[in-house]
XYZ file of C-alpha atoms in Angstrom:
387
model
C 241.273 142.422 -55.711
C 240.105 144.886 -58.423
C 242.743 146.676 -60.769
C 242.003 150.339 -61.239
C 243.902 151.293 -64.652
C 243.103 154.905 -64.034
C 245.684 154.653 -61.112
C 248.618 153.555 -63.189
C 250.252 156.944 -63.052
C 250.454 156.945 -59.309
C 251.859 153.361 -59.178
C 254.642 154.241 -61.749
C 255.711 157.035 -59.450
C 255.980 154.658 -56.672
C 257.845 152.037 -58.883
C 260.382 154.902 -59.894
C 260.896 155.984 -56.199
C 261.416 152.522 -55.132
C 263.857 151.727 -58.110
C 266.004 154.898 -57.493
C 266.153 153.950 -53.579
C 267.492 150.520 -54.592
C 269.937 151.828 -57.277
C 271.282 154.428 -54.808
C 272.963 151.784 -52.839
C 275.515 151.239 -55.458
C 276.544 154.858 -56.581
C 279.259 153.272 -58.948
C 276.491 152.411 -61.237
C 276.330 156.111 -62.093
C 280.073 157.237 -61.933
C 280.186 157.807 -65.636
C 276.999 159.848 -65.915
C 277.145 163.513 -67.003
C 275.446 165.711 -64.546
C 274.118 168.115 -67.112
C 271.787 165.378 -68.543
C 270.660 163.616 -65.397
C 266.913 163.146 -65.814
C 266.904 164.423 -69.390
C 265.542 162.540 -72.105
C 268.685 160.770 -73.180
C 271.460 159.886 -70.730
C 275.017 160.834 -71.590
C 277.788 158.744 -70.282
C 281.640 159.009 -70.462
C 283.675 156.022 -71.499
C 287.456 155.820 -71.042
C 287.749 154.146 -74.558
C 286.327 157.076 -76.097
C 288.493 160.250 -76.473
C 286.169 162.676 -78.468
C 282.605 161.346 -77.968
C 280.120 160.447 -75.230
C 277.737 157.690 -75.408
C 273.885 158.644 -75.440
C 271.381 156.024 -74.045
C 267.619 155.767 -74.707
C 264.956 152.975 -73.783
C 261.429 152.900 -74.128
C 258.499 150.772 -75.453
C 255.258 151.161 -77.317
C 252.973 150.610 -74.231
C 249.356 149.692 -74.466
C 249.194 151.228 -78.032
C 250.151 147.471 -78.676
C 246.401 146.479 -78.180
C 245.662 147.988 -81.713
C 247.926 145.675 -83.356
C 246.235 142.575 -82.000
C 242.515 144.076 -82.638
C 243.417 145.506 -86.162
C 245.916 142.904 -87.574
C 248.256 145.865 -88.246
C 251.595 145.105 -86.874
C 253.981 147.272 -89.141
C 253.253 150.618 -87.683
C 254.212 149.444 -84.304
C 257.938 149.238 -85.329
C 257.920 152.901 -86.192
C 256.345 153.794 -82.772
C 258.826 151.599 -80.904
C 261.908 153.349 -82.454
C 260.367 156.879 -82.548
C 260.063 156.843 -78.792
C 263.572 156.402 -78.493
C 264.994 158.335 -81.344
C 262.930 161.406 -80.536
C 264.397 161.328 -76.968
C 267.875 161.165 -78.610
C 267.013 163.920 -80.887
C 266.703 166.252 -78.006
C 270.408 166.216 -77.936
C 270.441 167.725 -81.462
C 273.725 166.486 -82.671
C 273.857 162.914 -81.302
C 273.971 160.284 -84.066
C 272.171 156.884 -83.309
C 274.292 153.845 -83.587
C 272.745 150.716 -82.561
C 269.118 149.601 -81.633
C 268.617 146.553 -79.476
C 265.239 144.873 -79.477
C 263.646 142.344 -76.902
C 260.476 140.786 -77.761
C 258.097 139.038 -75.457
C 255.597 137.087 -77.816
C 252.755 134.646 -77.790
C 252.924 131.870 -80.660
C 250.452 133.685 -83.047
C 252.618 136.744 -83.261
C 255.896 134.624 -83.311
C 254.670 132.389 -86.154
C 252.633 135.032 -88.167
C 253.634 138.489 -87.643
C 257.371 138.878 -86.808
C 258.217 139.666 -90.415
C 255.651 142.459 -90.359
C 256.929 143.794 -87.022
C 260.549 143.907 -88.259
C 259.479 145.570 -91.646
C 257.933 148.341 -89.290
C 261.355 148.912 -87.697
C 263.111 148.953 -91.102
C 260.810 151.636 -92.334
C 261.489 153.552 -89.001
C 265.268 153.059 -89.244
C 265.401 154.150 -92.947
C 263.343 157.266 -91.864
C 265.797 158.395 -89.242
C 268.883 158.097 -91.470
C 270.610 161.383 -91.396
C 272.094 162.779 -94.440
C 275.938 162.473 -94.502
C 275.966 160.956 -90.985
C 279.326 159.529 -89.925
C 277.912 156.003 -89.607
C 274.654 154.083 -90.493
C 272.284 152.928 -87.526
C 272.920 149.121 -87.219
C 270.890 146.472 -85.337
C 272.895 145.546 -82.150
C 271.229 142.476 -80.843
C 267.601 140.977 -80.982
C 266.088 138.691 -78.424
C 262.817 136.911 -78.585
C 261.226 135.199 -75.693
C 258.242 132.897 -76.223
C 255.871 133.665 -73.314
C 252.539 132.147 -74.156
C 251.540 131.800 -70.386
C 252.792 135.313 -69.370
C 251.710 137.995 -71.891
C 248.139 138.640 -73.601
C 246.448 141.361 -75.432
C 243.093 139.592 -75.020
C 243.367 138.027 -78.536
C 244.134 134.314 -78.433
C 247.869 133.877 -79.395
C 248.377 137.633 -80.393
C 250.037 138.929 -77.245
C 253.390 140.666 -77.485
C 255.561 143.308 -76.127
C 258.907 144.944 -77.065
C 261.511 146.714 -75.355
C 263.742 149.077 -77.602
C 267.173 150.343 -76.532
C 268.990 152.998 -78.665
C 272.687 153.773 -78.388
C 274.114 156.908 -80.002
C 277.284 159.123 -79.720
C 277.784 162.693 -79.474
C 281.062 164.714 -79.809
C 281.967 165.957 -76.331
C 281.996 169.569 -77.773
C 278.607 169.416 -78.995
C 276.618 168.435 -75.924
C 273.810 170.918 -75.409
C 274.406 173.123 -72.370
C 270.893 172.737 -71.126
C 270.940 176.062 -69.620
C 267.832 177.883 -70.870
C 267.905 181.746 -70.260
C 265.434 184.393 -70.098
C 264.743 185.658 -73.669
C 265.419 182.268 -75.203
C 262.652 181.391 -77.766
C 260.667 178.367 -77.797
C 259.658 176.555 -81.192
C 256.943 173.984 -81.074
C 256.633 171.212 -83.797
C 253.585 169.421 -84.606
C 252.591 165.761 -83.501
C 250.728 163.367 -85.814
C 248.501 162.441 -82.987
C 248.709 160.512 -79.676
C 252.023 159.177 -80.386
C 252.531 156.191 -78.150
C 251.474 158.106 -74.831
C 247.977 157.876 -72.920
C 246.579 154.843 -74.635
C 245.396 153.159 -71.459
C 243.207 156.190 -70.425
C 242.337 156.794 -74.178
C 241.136 153.173 -74.732
C 238.954 153.161 -71.763
C 237.145 156.501 -72.341
C 236.527 155.785 -76.000
C 235.850 152.241 -76.334
C 232.832 150.030 -75.254
C 233.408 147.067 -73.089
C 232.779 144.719 -76.061
C 236.289 145.341 -77.330
C 237.708 143.317 -74.179
C 237.124 139.530 -73.979
C 238.710 139.146 -70.539
C 236.014 139.532 -67.816
C 238.429 140.983 -65.435
C 239.116 144.097 -67.621
C 235.834 144.601 -69.096
C 234.786 147.251 -66.509
C 237.649 149.376 -67.345
C 236.106 150.222 -70.652
C 233.519 153.129 -70.199
C 233.310 154.343 -73.777
C 230.607 154.454 -76.529
C 232.564 153.754 -79.706
C 233.699 150.732 -81.655
C 237.004 150.767 -83.525
C 235.165 151.430 -86.779
C 232.845 154.214 -85.571
C 233.592 157.635 -87.266
C 232.908 160.166 -84.678
C 232.172 163.742 -86.339
C 235.165 165.307 -84.537
C 237.542 162.792 -86.386
C 236.368 164.233 -89.816
C 235.592 160.999 -91.571
C 238.389 158.927 -89.882
C 237.602 155.796 -87.909
C 238.566 155.444 -84.269
C 240.966 152.885 -85.211
C 242.798 154.792 -87.846
C 243.162 157.911 -85.700
C 244.689 155.826 -82.824
C 246.929 153.976 -85.015
C 248.630 157.044 -86.440
C 252.182 156.504 -86.262
C 254.443 158.730 -84.010
C 256.145 161.579 -85.674
C 259.923 161.454 -86.132
C 262.035 164.515 -85.295
C 265.611 162.951 -85.697
C 266.620 164.233 -89.094
C 265.163 167.681 -88.557
C 267.314 167.850 -85.312
C 270.354 166.871 -87.099
C 269.925 169.553 -89.811
C 269.210 172.075 -87.218
C 272.357 171.337 -85.284
C 274.496 171.194 -88.638
C 272.989 174.645 -89.826
C 272.826 176.575 -86.661
C 275.662 175.121 -84.714
C 274.922 176.335 -81.185
C 274.910 174.484 -78.057
C 272.392 176.688 -76.356
C 269.751 174.869 -78.838
C 268.332 171.720 -77.201
C 265.043 169.817 -77.864
C 261.966 168.642 -75.655
C 260.131 165.420 -76.360
C 256.381 165.980 -75.370
C 255.853 162.444 -74.218
C 254.280 161.085 -70.941
C 253.689 163.942 -68.404
C 252.783 166.454 -71.238
C 253.997 169.967 -70.865
C 255.860 169.053 -67.633
C 258.494 167.818 -69.919
C 259.804 171.380 -70.461
C 260.741 171.319 -66.711
C 263.555 168.816 -67.136
C 266.247 171.298 -67.956
C 266.992 174.701 -66.347
C 267.457 176.723 -63.349
C 265.677 179.960 -62.266
C 263.591 180.166 -65.396
C 260.178 179.477 -66.434
C 258.772 178.460 -69.815
C 255.951 180.660 -71.118
C 253.721 179.049 -73.939
C 251.800 181.913 -75.412
C 250.934 180.650 -78.913
C 250.415 176.978 -78.830
C 249.679 174.583 -81.559
C 246.127 173.527 -81.889
C 244.963 170.068 -80.658
C 244.364 167.579 -83.276
C 240.858 165.788 -83.860
C 241.881 162.810 -81.763
C 242.554 165.058 -78.966
C 239.437 166.949 -79.268
C 237.474 163.636 -79.169
C 239.289 162.609 -75.937
C 238.623 165.690 -74.212
C 235.011 165.448 -75.206
C 234.385 161.984 -74.153
C 236.722 161.984 -70.962
C 235.490 165.185 -69.381
C 239.128 165.890 -68.597
C 239.689 169.551 -67.459
C 242.484 171.198 -69.625
C 245.026 170.528 -66.887
C 244.677 166.844 -67.174
C 244.435 166.828 -70.924
C 247.675 168.634 -71.408
C 249.376 166.404 -68.867
C 248.135 162.965 -70.443
C 248.547 164.197 -74.196
C 250.726 166.215 -76.362
C 247.603 168.090 -77.597
C 249.117 168.763 -81.084
C 252.742 169.744 -80.072
C 254.915 166.481 -80.103
C 258.347 168.242 -79.803
C 259.763 171.568 -79.085
C 263.248 173.353 -79.086
C 264.603 176.014 -76.820
C 266.590 178.471 -78.883
C 268.891 181.359 -78.189
C 267.808 183.850 -80.381
C 264.521 185.016 -82.587
C 266.780 184.938 -85.657
C 267.845 181.269 -85.240
C 264.133 180.524 -84.161
C 262.787 181.962 -87.245
C 265.381 180.025 -89.433
C 264.481 176.745 -87.726
C 260.759 177.136 -88.588
C 261.712 177.798 -92.196
C 263.657 174.744 -92.259
C 261.096 172.409 -90.609
C 258.225 173.742 -92.594
C 260.228 173.635 -95.932
C 260.669 170.041 -95.263
C 257.058 169.564 -94.695
C 257.141 166.295 -92.796
C 256.096 168.214 -89.738
C 254.881 171.824 -89.095
C 256.704 174.509 -86.622
C 256.017 177.739 -85.252
C 257.364 180.051 -82.494
C 255.133 178.935 -79.439
C 256.688 181.148 -76.655
C 259.679 182.054 -74.814
C 261.919 181.495 -71.695
C 261.489 183.928 -68.717
C 262.964 184.609 -65.523
C 261.417 182.682 -62.620
C 259.102 184.574 -60.108
C 260.914 185.709 -57.019
C 261.155 182.968 -54.671
C 260.332 180.188 -57.128
C 262.878 177.335 -57.018
C 260.918 174.703 -58.947
C 260.793 174.824 -62.694
C 257.382 176.069 -64.046
C 255.833 175.943 -67.535
C 252.772 178.180 -68.153
C 250.271 177.591 -71.060
C 248.755 180.986 -71.459
C 246.049 179.923 -74.131
C 244.744 176.629 -73.667
C 241.899 175.222 -75.606
C 239.480 176.523 -73.203
C 239.737 178.429 -69.878
C 242.315 180.392 -68.144
C 246.126 179.935 -68.217
C 247.460 176.620 -66.915
C 250.449 176.084 -64.801
C 252.702 172.853 -64.784
C 255.138 172.781 -61.832
C 258.039 170.330 -61.643
C 258.322 167.211 -63.720
C 257.147 164.265 -61.748
C 254.136 166.236 -60.304
């Protein structure tokens, strides 16, 4: 039976639904969860052994961006991507400090024998980059497990298949957990992405690359593109497809911690613009809408994806971050302007005020994000989270 990779998002929704149904049969598994962070980017749990802190949990991986490591021989940047997907989720809590990272590797022999040093160097790079000045503790490696799975895992290059699961644990003082109650008049600050980050690579590979990239016959038909990895489309301004797609995920951890330290306001929280795009704004709040009036511009790789895929704007802003990798909801214009200055002065990322929180329409019960100025066409509405 043929496999349609374009349908993976629907299948993920089915898997999540079925998994939740099974877990609901054992409610005690969630009896230390904090209701205010249910469904948020980081899950916050109480623990009877901790008097003053909650535990914050994040888990993620790199996804099919891993193909680029096997195709290019560049394994180091993948460590940054794997950590960033978790660290950026934790950064949404603003004043949570990462504590331990746990890694599970599933590898074929070629990766195990030749590339683990490079992969782990990438994780060291990323862990160094998220060290928060004057943090109460250093991030530590918790546990690493490696499984040799030559028969089970493949990236289409002999011996070079691998995957990694990353779990990040942190702690936040109980009095510092964000309220996650956005109010009309709150301001939205957008922060730049570096590119695709680690989202949407299945669709991107298939719309950009030719079938020649894939040696496995059962997968060749998925590739409908016209480029090789080393082509330089005009839209990429001199960069190759490979370099643009390999661009490491931006990190927002230190910025978030500095913002929490300087402005010390539990009305501030973050939004990680990952899978599901602008729907991510709809993960917190009640009786409000998020009005994006002045969005950041899409990056060249996003423009190329739109050109080659013929996605409509609604699809593009759901599949990709489209230039905005992170955002903050902020209680006042004064604080928002101060945050923009702080981020831009550091110059690691760029920030601007992109919109505001508004009162929901009469009778509207599901959270909505409206993008008033997409790259083309009329305003777009993104309703709910898993929609």
